[in-house]
Amino acid sequence: MTATPLYAIPINKRPPRTWDTILKAALFGILFSWACLMMNVTQFVFMLPLRVLPFRWSRKLYYAGIRYTKGAFGALQILMSQWFAPTTLRVTFETEGMGRFTQEQIDQYVVRDSQGHPVALDLPTKFVLIANHQIYSDWWYAWCFTYFMSRHDVHRYVFITLKNSLRWVPIVGWGMQFFKFIFLARSWASDRQQLATDLASLGREAEREGKPLCFLLYPEGTLVSKDTRPRSKKYADKMGITDMKNMLLPRSTGLHYSLRSLAPRIPDLRLFDMTVAYPGIPPLGYGQDYYTLRSILFDGVPPPAVHIHLRMFDVTKDVPIGDLADASGARSPDLKARRIVEVDIPSEEKEVFDVWLRKLWQEKDEAIDRYFETGTLGSEDSPIVEIPLKLRRKREILDAFCFFWLEGLRNLWSRMRR
């Protein structure tokens, strides 16, 4: 009889941790904390003085340095997974439903080796990334995935929203401010203009400088759990709509405002949707009972694979975000914007978008059902890209610990040789 793997056993029923596990957890804590401290020191000691100098070149160096430290954090997440919680990203593509890829697109975006096997991705680099939300590690793996989405270092251009209370958390909160993350008070009356204005600024910058942009958002707003599942069901019954089995009903407002803020400034903006599934979680089970950041990284029990099913939408053509040209309502006083940032959306357009998003979530819910039956999120003809969660180059280990001066010397040497 085959023993049940640890990842398929609820955390509270797993055997006690061994001394070997405890020592590895301590080593992880030391290395991760040290790397975060190095990033913070780099930002305060080397980058911040450049920001206050009244020169254009110093501002450019500052923003390049901040992007480097953000990329360093992305590399650190992959390195910590590689050393302490190895796993594989198993990527498939939607070929039938909403956001489906054509065969021509798959051939364009999938990088194959000399034998024709899929080994990497080369996707568009300006996008909003959404996904279902089961465990707190979702954001960890999503950021890691951006490292592999393109050859253009998308992991250096990730932006997320956070609670305003996290802004002043020592080291971590300070770093998030340098990363230009968007801090919200979780009160839509006060947050909507802040979100719209910040995203409009990021969109203008990305389009003007030809840089990637990834805005990561979880429309469900919270994890699927024994507390949130009844609330989702209650809301569905109240509104007379169908609830989900494996997910929560998505909240459309934040995503709708985000897309309407970015789309006028990025004509080729894409919306990527990830349906994520983890082995070991049973049907109707709760992810946090099987995977937490602590159980994955400190206890060394990662999922054997992270299943990611991708859909892609051209925002201006495929997503009903509404008529931006004739939209009415209150608008923000962003005088430098090429177009005014809207902070009110007509109710009819809200309803259309809400229905569209629920339909998407229903298809995602059905994909999870298919995963429980077949072990895969994609259809039979969908190519599978297996990506080991590890750094592509050994020198990036230095980047993860923010040894930026070595990167600077390498760039200088390469320029001298041209």
GROMACS .gro file of C-alpha atoms in nm:
model
  418
    1MET     CA    1   0.000   0.000   0.000
    2THR     CA    2   0.139   0.339  -0.107
    3ALA     CA    3   0.178   0.594   0.171
    4THR     CA    4  -0.016   0.919   0.135
    5PRO     CA    5   0.225   1.204   0.042
    6LEU     CA    6   0.260   1.477   0.303
    7TYR     CA    7   0.113   1.747   0.078
    8ALA     CA    8  -0.214   1.550   0.059
    9ILE     CA    9  -0.245   1.529   0.440
   10PRO     CA   10  -0.403   1.823   0.626
   11ILE     CA   11  -0.135   2.024   0.802
   12ASN     CA   12  -0.276   1.960   1.150
   13LYS     CA   13  -0.255   1.583   1.093
   14ARG     CA   14   0.103   1.568   0.964
   15PRO     CA   15   0.384   1.411   1.167
   16PRO     CA   16   0.586   1.640   1.398
   17ARG     CA   17   0.873   1.830   1.240
   18THR     CA   18   1.216   1.669   1.259
   19TRP     CA   19   1.534   1.845   1.368
   20ASP     CA   20   1.646   1.844   1.006
   21THR     CA   21   1.329   2.032   0.909
   22ILE     CA   22   1.372   2.278   1.196
   23LEU     CA   23   1.732   2.355   1.095
   24LYS     CA   24   1.631   2.407   0.731
   25ALA     CA   25   1.351   2.638   0.845
   26ALA     CA   26   1.599   2.841   1.049
   27LEU     CA   27   1.834   2.864   0.751
   28PHE     CA   28   1.550   2.978   0.528
   29GLY     CA   29   1.452   3.247   0.781
   30ILE     CA   30   1.808   3.375   0.804
   31LEU     CA   31   1.870   3.385   0.428
   32PHE     CA   32   1.534   3.537   0.338
   33SER     CA   33   1.557   3.805   0.609
   34TRP     CA   34   1.915   3.888   0.517
   35ALA     CA   35   1.827   3.925   0.148
   36CYS     CA   36   1.530   4.153   0.229
   37LEU     CA   37   1.754   4.364   0.454
   38MET     CA   38   2.012   4.393   0.176
   39MET     CA   39   1.743   4.516  -0.063
   40ASN     CA   40   1.626   4.775   0.188
   41VAL     CA   41   1.981   4.895   0.254
   42THR     CA   42   2.038   4.925  -0.120
   43GLN     CA   43   1.722   5.131  -0.160
   44PHE     CA   44   1.797   5.369   0.128
   45VAL     CA   45   2.175   5.403   0.095
   46PHE     CA   46   2.229   5.393  -0.281
   47MET     CA   47   1.897   5.465  -0.450
   48LEU     CA   48   1.728   5.729  -0.234
   49PRO     CA   49   2.013   5.987  -0.267
   50LEU     CA   50   1.977   5.961  -0.645
   51ARG     CA   51   1.607   6.039  -0.615
   52VAL     CA   52   1.662   6.372  -0.438
   53LEU     CA   53   1.925   6.500  -0.682
   54PRO     CA   54   1.781   6.754  -0.930
   55PHE     CA   55   1.913   6.580  -1.242
   56ARG     CA   56   1.738   6.374  -1.507
   57TRP     CA   57   2.020   6.118  -1.518
   58SER     CA   58   2.000   6.063  -1.142
   59ARG     CA   59   1.623   6.004  -1.163
   60LYS     CA   60   1.679   5.746  -1.439
   61LEU     CA   61   1.941   5.570  -1.230
   62TYR     CA   62   1.708   5.573  -0.930
   63TYR     CA   63   1.419   5.411  -1.116
   64ALA     CA   64   1.652   5.158  -1.279
   65GLY     CA   65   1.789   5.072  -0.935
   66ILE     CA   66   1.441   5.028  -0.786
   67ARG     CA   67   1.347   4.800  -1.075
   68TYR     CA   68   1.662   4.602  -1.002
   69THR     CA   69   1.568   4.556  -0.635
   70LYS     CA   70   1.214   4.453  -0.734
   71GLY     CA   71   1.362   4.199  -0.973
   72ALA     CA   72   1.592   4.088  -0.693
   73PHE     CA   73   1.291   4.012  -0.476
   74GLY     CA   74   1.134   3.812  -0.757
   75ALA     CA   75   1.460   3.620  -0.801
   76LEU     CA   76   1.476   3.566  -0.424
   77GLN     CA   77   1.133   3.401  -0.423
   78ILE     CA   78   1.241   3.163  -0.697
   79LEU     CA   79   1.571   3.088  -0.527
   80MET     CA   80   1.405   3.015  -0.192
   81SER     CA   81   1.166   2.779  -0.371
   82GLN     CA   82   1.456   2.619  -0.556
   83TRP     CA   83   1.654   2.557  -0.236
   84PHE     CA   84   1.383   2.487   0.021
   85ALA     CA   85   1.057   2.401  -0.162
   86PRO     CA   86   1.127   2.278  -0.516
   87THR     CA   87   0.831   2.245  -0.750
   88THR     CA   88   0.730   2.283  -1.114
   89LEU     CA   89   0.493   2.522  -1.289
   90ARG     CA   90   0.269   2.318  -1.520
   91VAL     CA   91   0.120   2.563  -1.771
   92THR     CA   92  -0.166   2.487  -2.010
   93PHE     CA   93  -0.368   2.707  -2.246
   94GLU     CA   94  -0.740   2.756  -2.296
   95THR     CA   95  -0.834   2.648  -2.649
   96GLU     CA   96  -1.216   2.633  -2.640
   97GLY     CA   97  -1.384   2.880  -2.402
   98MET     CA   98  -1.345   3.247  -2.310
   99GLY     CA   99  -0.998   3.392  -2.364
  100ARG     CA  100  -0.894   3.100  -2.580
  101PHE     CA  101  -0.562   3.091  -2.760
  102THR     CA  102  -0.553   3.010  -3.129
  103GLN     CA  103  -0.301   2.755  -3.250
  104GLU     CA  104  -0.113   3.036  -3.421
  105GLN     CA  105  -0.085   3.226  -3.091
  106ILE     CA  106   0.031   2.917  -2.905
  107ASP     CA  107   0.300   2.859  -3.168
  108GLN     CA  108   0.402   3.224  -3.132
  109TYR     CA  109   0.413   3.238  -2.752
  110VAL     CA  110   0.552   2.894  -2.662
  111VAL     CA  111   0.930   2.858  -2.686
  112ARG     CA  112   1.037   2.508  -2.787
  113ASP     CA  113   1.371   2.329  -2.771
  114SER     CA  114   1.552   2.172  -3.067
  115GLN     CA  115   1.334   1.861  -3.034
  116GLY     CA  116   1.010   2.060  -3.039
  117HIS     CA  117   0.927   2.026  -2.668
  118PRO     CA  118   0.770   2.333  -2.496
  119VAL     CA  119   1.022   2.476  -2.248
  120ALA     CA  120   0.941   2.845  -2.195
  121LEU     CA  121   0.703   3.131  -2.278
  122ASP     CA  122   0.731   3.463  -2.460
  123LEU     CA  123   0.398   3.636  -2.391
  124PRO     CA  124   0.297   4.003  -2.427
  125THR     CA  125   0.449   4.218  -2.153
  126LYS     CA  126   0.182   4.479  -2.070
  127PHE     CA  127  -0.105   4.315  -1.889
  128VAL     CA  128  -0.333   4.282  -1.590
  129LEU     CA  129  -0.300   3.937  -1.429
  130ILE     CA  130  -0.596   3.789  -1.240
  131ALA     CA  131  -0.645   3.450  -1.077
  132ASN     CA  132  -0.857   3.250  -0.835
  133HIS     CA  133  -0.739   3.276  -0.472
  134GLN     CA  134  -0.703   2.963  -0.259
  135ILE     CA  135  -0.391   3.010  -0.044
  136TYR     CA  136  -0.169   3.298   0.066
  137SER     CA  137   0.112   3.145  -0.140
  138ASP     CA  138  -0.085   3.227  -0.457
  139TRP     CA  139   0.083   3.566  -0.481
  140TRP     CA  140   0.427   3.404  -0.429
  141TYR     CA  141   0.381   3.164  -0.720
  142ALA     CA  142   0.216   3.430  -0.939
  143TRP     CA  143   0.517   3.660  -0.900
  144CYS     CA  144   0.749   3.367  -0.972
  145PHE     CA  145   0.547   3.292  -1.285
  146THR     CA  146   0.603   3.645  -1.420
  147TYR     CA  147   0.977   3.562  -1.427
  148PHE     CA  148   0.903   3.294  -1.689
  149MET     CA  149   0.630   3.473  -1.889
  150SER     CA  150   0.867   3.659  -2.118
  151ARG     CA  151   1.230   3.725  -2.201
  152HIS     CA  152   1.190   4.087  -2.089
  153ASP     CA  153   1.219   4.058  -1.709
  154VAL     CA  154   0.850   4.113  -1.635
  155HIS     CA  155   0.913   4.021  -1.269
  156ARG     CA  156   1.084   4.362  -1.233
  157TYR     CA  157   0.760   4.540  -1.327
  158VAL     CA  158   0.503   4.376  -1.098
  159PHE     CA  159   0.256   4.601  -0.912
  160ILE     CA  160  -0.001   4.495  -0.654
  161THR     CA  161  -0.246   4.657  -0.413
  162LEU     CA  162  -0.198   4.628  -0.037
  163LYS     CA  163  -0.364   4.737   0.284
  164ASN     CA  164  -0.259   5.087   0.379
  165SER     CA  165  -0.157   4.962   0.725
  166LEU     CA  166   0.133   4.766   0.569
  167ARG     CA  167   0.297   5.083   0.438
  168TRP     CA  168   0.508   5.141   0.751
  169VAL     CA  169   0.597   4.783   0.844
  170PRO     CA  170   0.977   4.794   0.901
  171ILE     CA  171   1.187   4.676   0.606
  172VAL     CA  172   0.904   4.502   0.417
  173GLY     CA  173   0.667   4.799   0.414
  174TRP     CA  174   0.944   5.042   0.327
  175GLY     CA  175   1.048   4.820   0.038
  176MET     CA  176   0.689   4.807  -0.087
  177GLN     CA  177   0.681   5.187  -0.098
  178PHE     CA  178   0.999   5.192  -0.307
  179PHE     CA  179   0.837   4.932  -0.537
  180LYS     CA  180   0.549   5.180  -0.599
  181PHE     CA  181   0.288   4.933  -0.482
  182ILE     CA  182  -0.059   5.083  -0.441
  183PHE     CA  183  -0.175   5.117  -0.080
  184LEU     CA  184  -0.550   5.129  -0.023
  185ALA     CA  185  -0.763   5.192   0.283
  186ARG     CA  186  -1.011   4.918   0.182
  187SER     CA  187  -1.286   5.179   0.163
  188TRP     CA  188  -1.401   5.209  -0.196
  189ALA     CA  189  -1.530   5.562  -0.146
  190SER     CA  190  -1.173   5.679  -0.076
  191ASP     CA  191  -0.979   5.416  -0.273
  192ARG     CA  192  -1.131   5.444  -0.618
  193GLN     CA  193  -0.964   5.772  -0.716
  194GLN     CA  194  -0.633   5.663  -0.565
  195LEU     CA  195  -0.640   5.339  -0.763
  196ALA     CA  196  -0.744   5.505  -1.088
  197THR     CA  197  -0.484   5.782  -1.061
  198ASP     CA  198  -0.194   5.553  -0.965
  199LEU     CA  199  -0.271   5.304  -1.241
  200ALA     CA  200  -0.308   5.579  -1.498
  201SER     CA  201   0.037   5.705  -1.401
  202LEU     CA  202   0.187   5.355  -1.428
  203GLY     CA  203   0.020   5.301  -1.764
  204ARG     CA  204   0.152   5.628  -1.909
  205GLU     CA  205   0.502   5.547  -1.786
  206ALA     CA  206   0.502   5.194  -1.929
  207GLU     CA  207   0.378   5.311  -2.270
  208ARG     CA  208   0.607   5.614  -2.286
  209GLU     CA  209   0.922   5.419  -2.195
  210GLY     CA  210   0.831   5.096  -2.371
  211LYS     CA  211   0.858   4.900  -2.046
  212PRO     CA  212   0.661   4.594  -1.932
  213LEU     CA  213   0.376   4.630  -1.685
  214CYS     CA  214   0.212   4.361  -1.473
  215PHE     CA  215  -0.070   4.456  -1.238
  216LEU     CA  216  -0.164   4.156  -1.022
  217LEU     CA  217  -0.517   4.136  -0.883
  218TYR     CA  218  -0.735   3.872  -0.715
  219PRO     CA  219  -1.101   3.958  -0.793
  220GLU     CA  220  -1.236   3.729  -0.519
  221GLY     CA  221  -1.072   3.963  -0.268
  222THR     CA  222  -1.000   3.689  -0.014
  223LEU     CA  223  -0.932   3.317   0.023
  224VAL     CA  224  -1.185   3.038  -0.015
  225SER     CA  225  -1.242   2.917   0.344
  226LYS     CA  226  -1.507   2.788   0.581
  227ASP     CA  227  -1.581   3.151   0.673
  228THR     CA  228  -1.596   3.301   0.322
  229ARG     CA  229  -1.776   3.016   0.146
  230PRO     CA  230  -2.112   3.076   0.329
  231ARG     CA  231  -2.089   3.450   0.257
  232SER     CA  232  -2.047   3.383  -0.115
  233LYS     CA  233  -2.345   3.145  -0.110
  234LYS     CA  234  -2.559   3.396   0.081
  235TYR     CA  235  -2.479   3.672  -0.168
  236ALA     CA  236  -2.557   3.444  -0.463
  237ASP     CA  237  -2.895   3.351  -0.313
  238LYS     CA  238  -2.975   3.715  -0.242
  239MET     CA  239  -2.893   3.823  -0.598
  240GLY     CA  240  -3.050   3.519  -0.763
  241ILE     CA  241  -2.728   3.409  -0.933
  242THR     CA  242  -2.535   3.084  -0.940
  243ASP     CA  243  -2.264   3.040  -0.676
  244MET     CA  244  -1.932   2.868  -0.743
  245LYS     CA  245  -1.830   2.525  -0.617
  246ASN     CA  246  -1.453   2.565  -0.597
  247MET     CA  247  -1.417   2.943  -0.584
  248LEU     CA  248  -1.587   3.253  -0.448
  249LEU     CA  249  -1.797   3.488  -0.655
  250PRO     CA  250  -1.563   3.752  -0.798
  251ARG     CA  251  -1.591   4.120  -0.713
  252SER     CA  252  -1.590   4.312  -1.037
  253THR     CA  253  -1.548   4.674  -0.924
  254GLY     CA  254  -1.172   4.688  -0.862
  255LEU     CA  255  -1.085   4.501  -1.181
  256HIS     CA  256  -1.326   4.713  -1.386
  257TYR     CA  257  -1.177   5.039  -1.264
  258SER     CA  258  -0.824   4.906  -1.316
  259LEU     CA  259  -0.886   4.809  -1.678
  260ARG     CA  260  -1.060   5.140  -1.753
  261SER     CA  261  -0.766   5.331  -1.603
  262LEU     CA  262  -0.500   5.141  -1.796
  263ALA     CA  263  -0.666   5.073  -2.132
  264PRO     CA  264  -0.669   5.437  -2.262
  265ARG     CA  265  -0.294   5.462  -2.197
  266ILE     CA  266  -0.185   5.117  -2.319
  267PRO     CA  267  -0.352   5.040  -2.654
  268ASP     CA  268  -0.225   4.680  -2.661
  269LEU     CA  269  -0.314   4.601  -2.298
  270ARG     CA  270  -0.387   4.234  -2.231
  271LEU     CA  271  -0.580   4.065  -1.953
  272PHE     CA  272  -0.430   3.731  -1.850
  273ASP     CA  273  -0.642   3.501  -1.639
  274MET     CA  274  -0.483   3.216  -1.446
  275THR     CA  275  -0.683   2.926  -1.310
  276VAL     CA  276  -0.457   2.773  -1.045
  277ALA     CA  277  -0.487   2.429  -0.887
  278TYR     CA  278  -0.270   2.249  -0.632
  279PRO     CA  279  -0.237   1.870  -0.598
  280GLY     CA  280  -0.355   1.725  -0.268
  281ILE     CA  281  -0.647   1.959  -0.204
  282PRO     CA  282  -0.964   1.745  -0.232
  283PRO     CA  283  -1.291   1.856  -0.395
  284LEU     CA  284  -1.463   2.117  -0.174
  285GLY     CA  285  -1.149   2.127   0.044
  286TYR     CA  286  -0.984   2.447   0.164
  287GLY     CA  287  -0.635   2.525   0.037
  288GLN     CA  288  -0.506   2.672   0.364
  289ASP     CA  289  -0.565   2.336   0.533
  290TYR     CA  290  -0.296   2.188   0.308
  291TYR     CA  291  -0.064   2.471   0.204
  292THR     CA  292   0.054   2.776   0.395
  293LEU     CA  293   0.367   2.985   0.351
  294ARG     CA  294   0.500   2.820   0.665
  295SER     CA  295   0.423   2.463   0.559
  296ILE     CA  296   0.570   2.521   0.212
  297LEU     CA  297   0.884   2.718   0.294
  298PHE     CA  298   0.962   2.635   0.658
  299ASP     CA  299   0.839   2.275   0.668
  300GLY     CA  300   0.954   2.200   0.315
  301VAL     CA  301   0.625   2.051   0.190
  302PRO     CA  302   0.554   2.232  -0.140
  303PRO     CA  303   0.300   2.121  -0.399
  304PRO     CA  304   0.469   1.877  -0.641
  305ALA     CA  305   0.341   2.101  -0.921
  306VAL     CA  306   0.150   2.426  -0.952
  307HIS     CA  307  -0.109   2.385  -1.228
  308ILE     CA  308  -0.168   2.711  -1.420
  309HIS     CA  309  -0.428   2.737  -1.696
  310LEU     CA  310  -0.395   3.055  -1.903
  311ARG     CA  311  -0.653   3.264  -2.086
  312MET     CA  312  -0.573   3.585  -2.270
  313PHE     CA  313  -0.798   3.879  -2.364
  314ASP     CA  314  -0.731   4.189  -2.571
  315VAL     CA  315  -0.884   4.440  -2.330
  316THR     CA  316  -1.007   4.690  -2.590
  317LYS     CA  317  -1.164   4.420  -2.811
  318ASP     CA  318  -1.260   4.125  -2.589
  319VAL     CA  319  -1.351   4.275  -2.250
  320PRO     CA  320  -1.671   4.484  -2.201
  321ILE     CA  321  -1.512   4.763  -2.000
  322GLY     CA  322  -1.756   5.019  -2.145
  323ASP     CA  323  -1.733   5.330  -2.359
  324LEU     CA  324  -1.440   5.534  -2.229
  325ALA     CA  325  -1.487   5.817  -2.478
  326ASP     CA  326  -1.836   5.911  -2.363
  327ALA     CA  327  -1.825   5.797  -2.000
  328SER     CA  328  -1.978   6.042  -1.757
  329GLY     CA  329  -1.942   6.104  -1.388
  330ALA     CA  330  -1.683   6.238  -1.152
  331ARG     CA  331  -1.328   6.255  -1.278
  332SER     CA  332  -0.993   6.297  -1.110
  333PRO     CA  333  -0.794   6.619  -1.134
  334ASP     CA  334  -0.496   6.453  -1.306
  335LEU     CA  335  -0.401   6.745  -1.530
  336LYS     CA  336  -0.095   6.573  -1.674
  337ALA     CA  337  -0.295   6.277  -1.804
  338ARG     CA  338  -0.347   6.252  -2.179
  339ARG     CA  339  -0.702   6.152  -2.098
  340ILE     CA  340  -0.886   6.230  -1.777
  341VAL     CA  341  -0.894   5.949  -1.524
  342GLU     CA  342  -1.251   5.837  -1.469
  343VAL     CA  343  -1.361   5.749  -1.118
  344ASP     CA  344  -1.730   5.682  -1.186
  345ILE     CA  345  -1.874   5.413  -1.414
  346PRO     CA  346  -2.232   5.412  -1.547
  347SER     CA  347  -2.441   5.145  -1.375
  348GLU     CA  348  -2.536   4.978  -1.704
  349GLU     CA  349  -2.171   4.925  -1.792
  350LYS     CA  350  -2.099   4.792  -1.444
  351GLU     CA  351  -2.373   4.532  -1.485
  352VAL     CA  352  -2.246   4.416  -1.825
  353PHE     CA  353  -1.892   4.376  -1.692
  354ASP     CA  354  -2.014   4.198  -1.378
  355VAL     CA  355  -2.205   3.942  -1.585
  356TRP     CA  356  -1.901   3.889  -1.811
  357LEU     CA  357  -1.670   3.832  -1.514
  358ARG     CA  358  -1.911   3.586  -1.349
  359LYS     CA  359  -1.928   3.391  -1.675
  360LEU     CA  360  -1.549   3.375  -1.682
  361TRP     CA  361  -1.542   3.257  -1.320
  362GLN     CA  362  -1.800   2.989  -1.401
  363GLU     CA  363  -1.573   2.852  -1.674
  364LYS     CA  364  -1.281   2.858  -1.431
  365ASP     CA  365  -1.490   2.671  -1.175
  366GLU     CA  366  -1.568   2.406  -1.435
  367ALA     CA  367  -1.196   2.380  -1.515
  368ILE     CA  368  -1.128   2.299  -1.150
  369ASP     CA  369  -1.394   2.026  -1.170
  370ARG     CA  370  -1.215   1.887  -1.475
  371TYR     CA  371  -0.887   1.897  -1.284
  372PHE     CA  372  -1.033   1.680  -1.007
  373GLU     CA  373  -1.150   1.430  -1.268
  374THR     CA  374  -0.853   1.421  -1.506
  375GLY     CA  375  -0.559   1.577  -1.321
  376THR     CA  376  -0.524   1.860  -1.574
  377LEU     CA  377  -0.687   2.200  -1.622
  378GLY     CA  378  -0.647   2.204  -1.999
  379SER     CA  379  -0.819   2.010  -2.274
  380GLU     CA  380  -0.657   1.708  -2.438
  381ASP     CA  381  -0.513   1.912  -2.726
  382SER     CA  382  -0.365   2.186  -2.504
  383PRO     CA  383   0.016   2.186  -2.500
  384ILE     CA  384   0.176   2.155  -2.157
  385VAL     CA  385   0.477   2.368  -2.066
  386GLU     CA  386   0.669   2.224  -1.770
  387ILE     CA  387   0.880   2.494  -1.602
  388PRO     CA  388   1.100   2.391  -1.305
  389LEU     CA  389   1.087   2.668  -1.045
  390LYS     CA  390   1.452   2.764  -1.048
  391LEU     CA  391   1.669   3.051  -1.169
  392ARG     CA  392   1.782   3.040  -1.531
  393ARG     CA  393   2.137   3.157  -1.456
  394LYS     CA  394   2.362   3.096  -1.157
  395ARG     CA  395   2.473   3.459  -1.144
  396GLU     CA  396   2.115   3.553  -1.053
  397ILE     CA  397   2.182   3.408  -0.708
  398LEU     CA  398   2.386   3.725  -0.649
  399ASP     CA  399   2.094   3.934  -0.773
  400ALA     CA  400   1.864   3.765  -0.521
  401PHE     CA  401   2.086   3.898  -0.242
  402CYS     CA  402   2.113   4.239  -0.410
  403PHE     CA  403   2.482   4.235  -0.492
  404PHE     CA  404   2.403   4.502  -0.748
  405TRP     CA  405   2.760   4.626  -0.784
  406LEU     CA  406   2.857   4.297  -0.949
  407GLU     CA  407   2.571   4.344  -1.196
  408GLY     CA  408   2.697   4.697  -1.261
  409LEU     CA  409   3.050   4.575  -1.328
  410ARG     CA  410   2.919   4.308  -1.563
  411ASN     CA  411   2.717   4.564  -1.762
  412LEU     CA  412   3.015   4.800  -1.777
  413TRP     CA  413   3.242   4.520  -1.902
  414SER     CA  414   2.991   4.417  -2.170
  415ARG     CA  415   2.965   4.776  -2.295
  416MET     CA  416   3.344   4.813  -2.306
  417ARG     CA  417   3.370   4.504  -2.524
  418ARG     CA  418   3.125   4.634  -2.786
   0.00000   0.00000   0.00000
